[in-house]
């Protein structure tokens, strides 16, 4: 029975959201400027190239992101746990067995 909560395991996307949140708290103005520039780039791209080209670009980007995520999922999961080391005192006698008969 595992009593350790699973909700406390920090995954990569949790770390990304935590970093984004910390960046907004630390430097809110550059984040707002980047979002503003990104909005205008998408808006001007839509206005200049039309909805067909932007839809095609969006589908290309989503296909590429899906391909990259599939490649990432194909990688083995990294484990940072070490194997337990053998007990160095396993072959030696227990010192408390000598003391136990004397106390009775």
Coordinates of C-alpha atoms in Angstrom, one line a residue:
X1 CA 0.0 0.0 0.0
X2 CA 1.5 3.2 -1.2
X3 CA 0.6 6.2 1.0
X4 CA 2.6 8.7 -0.9
X5 CA 0.4 11.2 -2.7
X6 CA 0.8 11.1 -6.4
X7 CA -0.2 14.8 -6.9
X8 CA 3.1 16.0 -5.5
X9 CA 5.2 14.5 -8.3
X10 CA 6.6 17.3 -10.3
X11 CA 6.4 16.6 -14.1
X12 CA 7.9 18.6 -16.9
X13 CA 4.8 20.5 -17.8
X14 CA 4.3 21.4 -14.1
X15 CA 7.8 22.8 -14.0
X16 CA 7.1 24.8 -17.2
X17 CA 3.9 26.4 -15.7
X18 CA 5.8 27.1 -12.5
X19 CA 8.6 28.8 -14.4
X20 CA 6.1 30.9 -16.4
X21 CA 4.3 31.9 -13.2
X22 CA 7.6 32.8 -11.6
X23 CA 8.6 34.9 -14.6
X24 CA 5.3 36.8 -14.5
X25 CA 5.8 37.5 -10.8
X26 CA 9.5 38.5 -11.3
X27 CA 9.3 40.5 -14.6
X28 CA 5.6 41.2 -15.6
X29 CA 6.4 43.9 -18.1
X30 CA 8.5 41.8 -20.6
X31 CA 5.9 39.1 -20.4
X32 CA 3.2 41.5 -21.3
X33 CA 5.3 43.0 -24.1
X34 CA 6.0 39.5 -25.5
X35 CA 2.3 38.6 -25.4
X36 CA 1.4 41.9 -27.1
X37 CA 3.9 41.4 -29.9
X38 CA 2.8 37.8 -30.4
X39 CA -0.9 39.0 -30.7
X40 CA 0.0 41.6 -33.3
X41 CA 2.1 39.1 -35.3
X42 CA -0.8 36.7 -35.5
X43 CA -3.3 39.5 -36.2
X44 CA -1.1 41.0 -39.0
X45 CA -0.3 37.6 -40.4
X46 CA -4.0 36.8 -40.6
X47 CA -4.8 40.2 -42.2
X48 CA -1.9 40.1 -44.7
X49 CA -1.9 36.4 -45.8
X50 CA -5.6 35.5 -45.3
X51 CA -7.3 32.8 -43.3
X52 CA -6.4 30.0 -45.7
X53 CA -2.7 30.5 -45.4
X54 CA -2.9 30.9 -41.6
X55 CA -5.0 27.8 -41.3
X56 CA -2.4 25.9 -43.4
X57 CA 0.4 27.3 -41.2
X58 CA -1.5 26.3 -38.1
X59 CA -2.0 22.7 -39.3
X60 CA 1.7 22.4 -40.2
X61 CA 2.7 23.6 -36.8
X62 CA 0.3 21.2 -35.0
X63 CA 1.5 18.3 -37.1
X64 CA 5.1 19.1 -36.3
X65 CA 4.3 19.5 -32.5
X66 CA 2.5 16.1 -32.6
X67 CA 5.5 14.5 -34.3
X68 CA 7.9 16.0 -31.7
X69 CA 5.7 14.8 -28.8
X70 CA 5.6 11.3 -30.3
X71 CA 9.4 11.2 -30.5
X72 CA 9.6 12.4 -26.9
X73 CA 7.2 9.7 -25.7
X74 CA 9.3 7.1 -27.5
X75 CA 12.3 7.9 -25.3
X76 CA 12.7 5.7 -22.2
X77 CA 11.8 7.4 -18.9
X78 CA 14.7 8.6 -16.9
X79 CA 15.1 7.3 -13.4
X80 CA 17.4 8.9 -10.9
X81 CA 17.0 6.2 -8.3
X82 CA 20.1 4.2 -7.3
X83 CA 20.0 0.5 -6.8
X84 CA 20.1 -0.5 -3.1
X85 CA 23.6 -1.4 -2.0
X86 CA 24.2 -4.7 -0.3
X87 CA 24.4 -4.8 3.5
X88 CA 28.0 -4.8 4.5
X89 CA 27.2 -6.4 7.9
X90 CA 25.0 -9.2 6.6
X91 CA 27.7 -11.9 7.0
X92 CA 28.8 -10.7 10.5
X93 CA 27.2 -11.9 13.7
X94 CA 24.6 -9.6 15.4
X95 CA 26.2 -8.0 18.4
X96 CA 22.9 -7.7 20.3
X97 CA 22.5 -11.5 20.3
X98 CA 25.5 -11.7 22.7
X99 CA 23.9 -9.1 25.1
X100 CA 20.4 -10.5 25.1
X101 CA 21.0 -13.6 27.3
X102 CA 22.8 -11.5 30.0
X103 CA 19.8 -9.2 30.4
X104 CA 17.3 -12.0 31.0

